[in-house]
Short mmCIF file of C-alpha atoms in Angstrom, two decimals:
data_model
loop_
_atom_site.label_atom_id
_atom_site.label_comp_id
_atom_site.label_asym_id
_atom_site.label_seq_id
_atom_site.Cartn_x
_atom_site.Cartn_y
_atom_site.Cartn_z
CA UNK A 59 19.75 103.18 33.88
CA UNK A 60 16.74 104.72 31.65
CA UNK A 61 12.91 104.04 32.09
CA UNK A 62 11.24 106.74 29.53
CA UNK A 63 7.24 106.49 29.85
CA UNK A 64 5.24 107.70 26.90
CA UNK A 65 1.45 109.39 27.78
CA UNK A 66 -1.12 106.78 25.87
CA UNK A 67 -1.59 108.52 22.53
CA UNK A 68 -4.78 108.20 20.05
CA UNK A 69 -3.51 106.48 16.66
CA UNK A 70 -2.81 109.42 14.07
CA UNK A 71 -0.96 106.85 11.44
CA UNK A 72 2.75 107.88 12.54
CA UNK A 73 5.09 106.18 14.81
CA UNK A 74 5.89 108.92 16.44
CA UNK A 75 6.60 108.67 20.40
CA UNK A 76 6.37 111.59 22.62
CA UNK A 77 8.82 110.76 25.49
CA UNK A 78 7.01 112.35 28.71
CA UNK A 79 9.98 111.28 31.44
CA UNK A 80 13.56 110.46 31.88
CA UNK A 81 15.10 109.11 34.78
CA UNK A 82 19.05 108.72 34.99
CA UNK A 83 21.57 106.78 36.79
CA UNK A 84 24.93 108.23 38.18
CA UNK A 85 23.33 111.88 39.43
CA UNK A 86 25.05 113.61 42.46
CA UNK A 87 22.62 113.56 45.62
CA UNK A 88 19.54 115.29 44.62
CA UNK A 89 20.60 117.17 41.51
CA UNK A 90 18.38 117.23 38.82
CA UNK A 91 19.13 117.54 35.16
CA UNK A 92 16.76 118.47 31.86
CA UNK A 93 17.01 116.82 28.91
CA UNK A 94 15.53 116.43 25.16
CA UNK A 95 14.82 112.81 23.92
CA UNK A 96 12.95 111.52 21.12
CA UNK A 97 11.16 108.07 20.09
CA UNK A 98 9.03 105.88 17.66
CA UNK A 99 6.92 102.97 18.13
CA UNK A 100 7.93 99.64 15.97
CA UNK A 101 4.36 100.53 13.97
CA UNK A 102 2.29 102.85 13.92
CA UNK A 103 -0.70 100.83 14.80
CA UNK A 104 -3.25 101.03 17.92
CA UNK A 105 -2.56 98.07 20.64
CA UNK A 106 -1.47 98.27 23.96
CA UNK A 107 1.97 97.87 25.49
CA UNK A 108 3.86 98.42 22.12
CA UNK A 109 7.60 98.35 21.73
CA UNK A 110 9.06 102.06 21.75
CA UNK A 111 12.83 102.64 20.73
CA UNK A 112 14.34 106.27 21.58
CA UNK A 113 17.13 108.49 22.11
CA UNK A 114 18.31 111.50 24.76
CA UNK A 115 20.03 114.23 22.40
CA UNK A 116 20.11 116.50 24.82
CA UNK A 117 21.17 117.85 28.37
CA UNK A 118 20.00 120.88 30.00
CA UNK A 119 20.86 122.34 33.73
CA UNK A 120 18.44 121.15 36.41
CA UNK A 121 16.68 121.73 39.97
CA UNK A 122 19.23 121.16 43.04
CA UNK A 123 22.25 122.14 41.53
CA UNK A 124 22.24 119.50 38.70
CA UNK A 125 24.66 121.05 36.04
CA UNK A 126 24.85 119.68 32.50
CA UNK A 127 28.46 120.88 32.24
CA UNK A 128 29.20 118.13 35.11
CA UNK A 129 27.96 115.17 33.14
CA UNK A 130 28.47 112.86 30.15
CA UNK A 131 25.92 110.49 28.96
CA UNK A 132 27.49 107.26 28.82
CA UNK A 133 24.95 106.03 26.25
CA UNK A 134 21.62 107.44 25.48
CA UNK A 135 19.66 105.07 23.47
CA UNK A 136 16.63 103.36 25.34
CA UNK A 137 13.76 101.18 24.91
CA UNK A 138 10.55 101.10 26.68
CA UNK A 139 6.65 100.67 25.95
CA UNK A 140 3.25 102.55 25.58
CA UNK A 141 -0.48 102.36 24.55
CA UNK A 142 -1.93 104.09 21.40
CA UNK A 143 -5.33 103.84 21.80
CA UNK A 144 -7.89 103.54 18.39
CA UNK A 145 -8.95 106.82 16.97
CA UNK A 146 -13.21 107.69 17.48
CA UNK A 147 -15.21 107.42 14.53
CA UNK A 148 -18.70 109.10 14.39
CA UNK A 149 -20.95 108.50 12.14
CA UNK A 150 -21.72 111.55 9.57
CA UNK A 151 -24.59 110.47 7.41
CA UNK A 152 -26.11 107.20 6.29
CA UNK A 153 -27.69 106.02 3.25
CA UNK A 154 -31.35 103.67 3.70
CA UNK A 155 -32.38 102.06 0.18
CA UNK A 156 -36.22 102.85 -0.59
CA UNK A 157 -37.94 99.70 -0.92
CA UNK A 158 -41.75 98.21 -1.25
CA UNK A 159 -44.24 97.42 1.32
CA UNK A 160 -43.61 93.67 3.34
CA UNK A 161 -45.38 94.02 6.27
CA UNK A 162 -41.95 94.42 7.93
CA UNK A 163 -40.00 97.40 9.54
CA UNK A 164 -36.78 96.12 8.09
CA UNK A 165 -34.44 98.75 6.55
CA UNK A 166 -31.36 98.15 4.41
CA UNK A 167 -28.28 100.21 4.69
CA UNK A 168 -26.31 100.88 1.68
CA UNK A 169 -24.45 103.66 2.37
CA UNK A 170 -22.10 105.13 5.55
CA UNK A 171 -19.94 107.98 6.31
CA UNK A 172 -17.64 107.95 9.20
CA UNK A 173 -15.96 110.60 10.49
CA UNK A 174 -12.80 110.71 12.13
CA UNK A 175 -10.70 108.55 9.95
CA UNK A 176 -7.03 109.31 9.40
CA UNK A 177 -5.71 111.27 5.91
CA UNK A 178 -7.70 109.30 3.05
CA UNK A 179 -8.04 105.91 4.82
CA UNK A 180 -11.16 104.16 4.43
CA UNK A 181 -13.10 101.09 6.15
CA UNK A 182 -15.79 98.72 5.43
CA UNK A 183 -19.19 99.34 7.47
CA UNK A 184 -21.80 96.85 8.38
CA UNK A 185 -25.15 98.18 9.41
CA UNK A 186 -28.60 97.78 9.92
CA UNK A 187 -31.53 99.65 10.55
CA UNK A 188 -35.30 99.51 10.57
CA UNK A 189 -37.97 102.27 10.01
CA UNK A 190 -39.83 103.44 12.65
CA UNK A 191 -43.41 101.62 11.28
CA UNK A 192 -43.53 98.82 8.40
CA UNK A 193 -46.42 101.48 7.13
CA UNK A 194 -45.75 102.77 3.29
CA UNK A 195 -44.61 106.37 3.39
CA UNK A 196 -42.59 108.76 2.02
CA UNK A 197 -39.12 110.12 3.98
CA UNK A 198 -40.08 107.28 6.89
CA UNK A 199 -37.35 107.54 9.88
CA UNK A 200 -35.05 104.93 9.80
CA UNK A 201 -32.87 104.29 13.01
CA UNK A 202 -29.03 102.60 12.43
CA UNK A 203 -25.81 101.19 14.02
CA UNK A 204 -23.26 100.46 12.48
CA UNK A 205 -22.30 96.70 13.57
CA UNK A 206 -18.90 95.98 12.39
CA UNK A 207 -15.97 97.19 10.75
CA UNK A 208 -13.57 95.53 8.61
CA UNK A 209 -10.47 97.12 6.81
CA UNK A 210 -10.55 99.12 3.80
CA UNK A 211 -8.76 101.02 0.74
CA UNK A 212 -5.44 103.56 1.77
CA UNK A 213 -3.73 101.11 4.71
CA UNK A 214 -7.40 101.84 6.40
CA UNK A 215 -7.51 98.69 9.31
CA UNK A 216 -10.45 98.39 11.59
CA UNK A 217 -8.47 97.52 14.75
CA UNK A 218 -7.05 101.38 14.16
CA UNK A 219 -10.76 102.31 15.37
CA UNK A 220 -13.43 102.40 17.54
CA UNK A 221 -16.68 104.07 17.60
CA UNK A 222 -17.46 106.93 19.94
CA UNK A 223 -21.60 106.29 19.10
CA UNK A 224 -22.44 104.23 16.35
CA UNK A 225 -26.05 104.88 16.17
CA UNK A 226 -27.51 107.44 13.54
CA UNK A 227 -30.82 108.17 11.81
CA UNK A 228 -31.68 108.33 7.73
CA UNK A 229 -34.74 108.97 6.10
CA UNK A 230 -36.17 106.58 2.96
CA UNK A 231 -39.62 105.88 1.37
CA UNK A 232 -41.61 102.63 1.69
CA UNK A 233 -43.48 102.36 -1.61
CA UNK A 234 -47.21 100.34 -1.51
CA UNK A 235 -47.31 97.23 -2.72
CA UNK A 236 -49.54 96.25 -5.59
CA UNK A 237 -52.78 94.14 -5.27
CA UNK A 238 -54.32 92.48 -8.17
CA UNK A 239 -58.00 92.13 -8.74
CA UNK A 240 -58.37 88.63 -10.42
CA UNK A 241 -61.76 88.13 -12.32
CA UNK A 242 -62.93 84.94 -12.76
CA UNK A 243 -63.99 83.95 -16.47
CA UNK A 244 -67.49 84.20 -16.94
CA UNK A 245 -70.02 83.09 -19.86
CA UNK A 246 -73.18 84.04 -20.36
CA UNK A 247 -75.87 83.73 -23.63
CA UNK A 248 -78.55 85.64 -24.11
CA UNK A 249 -81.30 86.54 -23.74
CA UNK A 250 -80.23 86.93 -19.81
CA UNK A 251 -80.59 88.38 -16.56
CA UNK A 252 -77.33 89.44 -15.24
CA UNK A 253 -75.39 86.57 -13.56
CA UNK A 254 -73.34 86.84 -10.59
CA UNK A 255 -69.66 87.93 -11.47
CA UNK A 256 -66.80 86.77 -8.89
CA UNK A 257 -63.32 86.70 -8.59
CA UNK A 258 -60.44 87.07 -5.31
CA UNK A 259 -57.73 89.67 -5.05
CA UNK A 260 -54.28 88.65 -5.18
CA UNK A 261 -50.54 90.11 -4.28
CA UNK A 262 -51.05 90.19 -0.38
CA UNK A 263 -47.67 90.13 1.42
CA UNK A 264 -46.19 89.13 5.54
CA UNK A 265 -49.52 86.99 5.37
CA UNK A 266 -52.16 89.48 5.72
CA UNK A 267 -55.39 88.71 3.48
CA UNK A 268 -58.32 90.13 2.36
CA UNK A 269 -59.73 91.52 6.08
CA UNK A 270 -56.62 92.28 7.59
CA UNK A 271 -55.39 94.27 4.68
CA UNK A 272 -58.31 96.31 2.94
CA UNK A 273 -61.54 97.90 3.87
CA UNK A 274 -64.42 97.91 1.98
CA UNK A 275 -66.67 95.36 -0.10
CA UNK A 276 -65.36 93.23 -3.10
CA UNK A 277 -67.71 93.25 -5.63
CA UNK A 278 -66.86 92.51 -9.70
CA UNK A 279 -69.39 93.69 -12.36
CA UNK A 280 -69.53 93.98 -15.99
CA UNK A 281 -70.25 97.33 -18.44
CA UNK A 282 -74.16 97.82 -19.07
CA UNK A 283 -73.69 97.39 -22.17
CA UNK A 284 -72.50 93.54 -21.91
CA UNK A 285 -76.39 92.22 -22.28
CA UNK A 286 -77.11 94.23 -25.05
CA UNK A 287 -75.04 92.12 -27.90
CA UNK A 288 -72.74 88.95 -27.48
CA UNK A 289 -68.93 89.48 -28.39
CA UNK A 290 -66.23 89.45 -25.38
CA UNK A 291 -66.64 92.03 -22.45
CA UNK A 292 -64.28 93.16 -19.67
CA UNK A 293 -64.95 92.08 -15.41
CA UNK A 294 -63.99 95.39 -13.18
CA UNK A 295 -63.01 94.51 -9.86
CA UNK A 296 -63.51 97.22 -7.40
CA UNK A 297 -64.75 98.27 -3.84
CA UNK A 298 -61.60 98.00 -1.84
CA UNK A 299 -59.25 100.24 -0.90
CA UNK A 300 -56.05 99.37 1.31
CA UNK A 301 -53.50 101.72 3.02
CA UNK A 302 -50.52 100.01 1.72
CA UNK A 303 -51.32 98.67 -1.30
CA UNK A 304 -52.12 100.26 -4.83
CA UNK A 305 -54.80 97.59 -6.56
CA UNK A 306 -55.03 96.79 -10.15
CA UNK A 307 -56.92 95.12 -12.80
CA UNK A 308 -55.59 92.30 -14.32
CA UNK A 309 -54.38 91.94 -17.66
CA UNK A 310 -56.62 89.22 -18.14
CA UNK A 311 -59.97 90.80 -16.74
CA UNK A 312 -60.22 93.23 -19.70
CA UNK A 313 -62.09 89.52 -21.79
CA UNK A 314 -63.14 87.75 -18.78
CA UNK A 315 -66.69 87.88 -19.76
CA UNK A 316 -67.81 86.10 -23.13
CA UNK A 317 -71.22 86.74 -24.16
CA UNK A 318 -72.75 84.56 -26.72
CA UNK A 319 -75.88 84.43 -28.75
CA UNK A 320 -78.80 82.31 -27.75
CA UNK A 321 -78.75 78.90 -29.76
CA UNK A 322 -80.87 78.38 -32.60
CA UNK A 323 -82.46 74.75 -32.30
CA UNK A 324 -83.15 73.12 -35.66
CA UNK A 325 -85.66 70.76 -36.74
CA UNK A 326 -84.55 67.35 -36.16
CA UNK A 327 -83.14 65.27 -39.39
CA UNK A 328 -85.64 63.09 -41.68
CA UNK A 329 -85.50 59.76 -39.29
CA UNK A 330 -86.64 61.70 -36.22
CA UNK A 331 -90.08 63.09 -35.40
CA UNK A 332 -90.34 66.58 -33.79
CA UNK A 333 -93.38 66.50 -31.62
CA UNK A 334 -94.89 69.44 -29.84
CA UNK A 335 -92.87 72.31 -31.31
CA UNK A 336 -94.68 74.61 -33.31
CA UNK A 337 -93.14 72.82 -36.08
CA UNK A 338 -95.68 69.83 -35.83
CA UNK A 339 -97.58 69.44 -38.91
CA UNK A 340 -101.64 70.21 -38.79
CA UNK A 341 -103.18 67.43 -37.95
CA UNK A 342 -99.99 65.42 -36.47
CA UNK A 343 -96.42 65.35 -36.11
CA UNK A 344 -94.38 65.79 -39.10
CA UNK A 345 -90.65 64.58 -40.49
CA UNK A 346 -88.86 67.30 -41.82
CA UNK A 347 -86.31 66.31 -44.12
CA UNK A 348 -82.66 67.46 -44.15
CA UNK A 349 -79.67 66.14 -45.33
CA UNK A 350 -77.42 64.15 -43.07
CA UNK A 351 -74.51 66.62 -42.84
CA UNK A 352 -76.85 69.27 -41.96
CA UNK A 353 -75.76 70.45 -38.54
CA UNK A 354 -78.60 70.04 -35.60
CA UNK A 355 -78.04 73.56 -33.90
CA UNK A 356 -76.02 76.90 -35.07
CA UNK A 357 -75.97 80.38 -33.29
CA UNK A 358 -77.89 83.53 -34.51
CA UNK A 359 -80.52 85.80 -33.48
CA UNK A 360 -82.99 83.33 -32.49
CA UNK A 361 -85.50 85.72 -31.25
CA UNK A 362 -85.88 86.53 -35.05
CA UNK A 363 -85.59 83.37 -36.28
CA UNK A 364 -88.68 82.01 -33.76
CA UNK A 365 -90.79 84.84 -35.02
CA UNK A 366 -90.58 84.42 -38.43
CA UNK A 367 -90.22 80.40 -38.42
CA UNK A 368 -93.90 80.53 -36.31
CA UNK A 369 -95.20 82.89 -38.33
CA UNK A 370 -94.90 81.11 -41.41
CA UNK A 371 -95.65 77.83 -40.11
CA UNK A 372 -98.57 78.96 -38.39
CA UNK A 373 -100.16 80.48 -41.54
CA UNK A 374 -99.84 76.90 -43.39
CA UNK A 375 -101.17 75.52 -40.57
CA UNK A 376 -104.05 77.80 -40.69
CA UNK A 377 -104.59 77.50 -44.56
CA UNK A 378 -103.67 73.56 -44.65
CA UNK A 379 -106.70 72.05 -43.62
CA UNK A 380 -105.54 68.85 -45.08
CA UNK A 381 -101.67 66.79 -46.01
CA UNK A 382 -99.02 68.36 -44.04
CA UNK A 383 -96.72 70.93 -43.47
CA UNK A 384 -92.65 70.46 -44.05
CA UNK A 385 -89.90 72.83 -42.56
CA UNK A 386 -86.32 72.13 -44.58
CA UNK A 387 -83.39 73.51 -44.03
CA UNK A 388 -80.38 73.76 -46.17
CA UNK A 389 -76.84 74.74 -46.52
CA UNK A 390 -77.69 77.98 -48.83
CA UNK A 391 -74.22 77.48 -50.63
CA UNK A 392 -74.66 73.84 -51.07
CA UNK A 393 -71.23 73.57 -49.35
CA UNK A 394 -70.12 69.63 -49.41
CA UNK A 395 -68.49 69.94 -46.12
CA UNK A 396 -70.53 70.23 -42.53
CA UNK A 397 -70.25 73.54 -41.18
CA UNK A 398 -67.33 73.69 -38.56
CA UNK A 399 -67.16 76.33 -35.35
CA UNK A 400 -64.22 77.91 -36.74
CA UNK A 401 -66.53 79.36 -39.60
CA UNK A 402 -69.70 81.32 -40.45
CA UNK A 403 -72.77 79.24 -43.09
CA UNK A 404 -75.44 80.35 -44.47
CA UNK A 405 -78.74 78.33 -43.64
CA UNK A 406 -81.48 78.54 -45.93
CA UNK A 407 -84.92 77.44 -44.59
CA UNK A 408 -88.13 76.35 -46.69
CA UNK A 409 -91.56 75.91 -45.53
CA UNK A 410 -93.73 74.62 -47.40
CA UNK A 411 -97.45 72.92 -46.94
CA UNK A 412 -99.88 71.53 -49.93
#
């Protein structure tokens, strides 16, 4: 007649059982006897009521006059049951992953160390964690818990476990995010006053915008330079400034500005009059002739070109006090083909008066 109780144990990855009582059958009145007894559990895993299989090797004299000499186990194998509770974990360190500005507090976990764990067993970790502000910083707090378990490498089994705290704190860096000033293409032709420049600013994230994000005033402008000669010109964005972002140019706003030069106007062709220009004859309007391929406007410095063109026509106006005055303009190199955009001509212009 043997019950054996086992004290609940903590799992330590053996089976073994450590028998805490023995109580026999077929004693004398009150005596008493010692003995030595041994056990395992059917596995060595945590659960309760678990199947434990032992053996008395041993008899010793006990209280009241129990002698061993006096006795003969009749068998001494048993069976009985006991707990072995999970071992504690604690969490040793933790591992948060830098990342870029959102606009949230959201932290990822990549790493955990547990303490606790038996020999070289290892287990899975799930856990989350969030920094203490979504504000970009560097070596931000970031509060954890680990939120599951699952088994792992070495006969490591989560349901061998259990946490005494899983909470723990990590450090990690939240890196601005990057704003892009955006210039609007712009085209201006000179001679000009500068023109109003504009463009927005791109890249906001977590829905913030312009006001919610940045301080200051957006303004684009051009280099001083940019009226002085046409050719292709960059559009600066600038004025803001924004605690979690860094703001750039884009790639695109170092030609956003084309300046050309101001048109030259030609005199009309042969069939068409040109009245009131200074290129009306003395005495009346005048036909200039030109050939019909000969374009009707080109580019150039047409400052220049006025003030010569009414220079010379204005001194055969002067000296003409009679027949007329004729302004012709030609392709100098008597090219056969009309000038195109995608190339440069050579105009050569005649006046002459009788």
């Amino acid at each position: 007649d043997r019950s054996p109780s086992r004290t609940p144990g903590v799992y330590d990855g053996s089976t073994a059982a450590q028998i805490g009582a023995v109580t026999f059958g077929g004693l004398v009145g009150s005596e008493q006897l010692g003995f030595t007894a041994s056990g395992a559990f059917a596995d060595a895993n945590a659960g309760t009521g678990k199947p434990v299989n032992g053996n008395v090797s041993g008899l010793s004299d006990g209280a009241n006059g129990g002698l061993a000499s006096n006795y003969v186990l009749r068998g001494n194998a048993f069976t009985t049951s006991a707990t072995i509770s999970p071992a504690l974990l604690t969490v040793q360190s933790a591992v948060a992953a830098d990342r870029v500005y959102d606009g949230s507090t959201a932290a990822q976990i990549t790493a955990v160390s547990l303490g606790g764990l038996v020999g070289s067993q290892q287990l899975g970790v799930t856990a989350s964690g969030a920094f203490a502000d979504a504000n970009a910083d560097t070596a931000k707090l970031v509060r954890g818990n680990v939120t599951a378990l699952s088994d792992g490498a070495n006969g490591g089994l989560a349901s061998n476990y259990a946490f005494d705290s899983n909470a723990f704190t990590t450090s990690a860096t939240i890196s601005p995010a990057t704003l892009t000033y955006l210039a609007d293409a712009a085209a201006w032709t000179l001679p000009a006053t500068t023109p109003p420049l504009s463009g927005t600013v791109g890249g906001f994230v977590g829905g913030e915008t312009l006001a919610s994000a940045t301080t200051g005033a957006l303004q684009f402008t051009a280099p001083a330079g940019a009226l002085a000669a046409p050719g292709t010109y960059a559009v600066q964005g600038s004025g803001l400034s924004a605690r979690n972002y860094t703001i750039v140019q884009a790639p695109g706003n170092a030609s956003a500005l084309t300046v050309a030069p101001e048109p030259v106007v030609l005199p009309e062709r042969a069939d068409r009059p040109l009245p009131n220009t200074v290129f009306a004859a003395y005495g009346g309007p005048s036909l200039f002739p030109q050939p019909p391929t000969q374009p009707t406007s080109t580019t150039g410095r047409a400052l220049d070109v006025s003030q010569v063109l009414t220079n010379l026509v204005g001194n055969a106006i002067k000296f003409t006090e009679a027949g007329e005055v004729a302004v012709t303009v030609m392709l100098e190199t008597g090219e056969s083909e009309p000038p195109s955009p995608s190339r440069a001509s050579r105009l050569h212009v005649t006046v002459r008066d009788t």
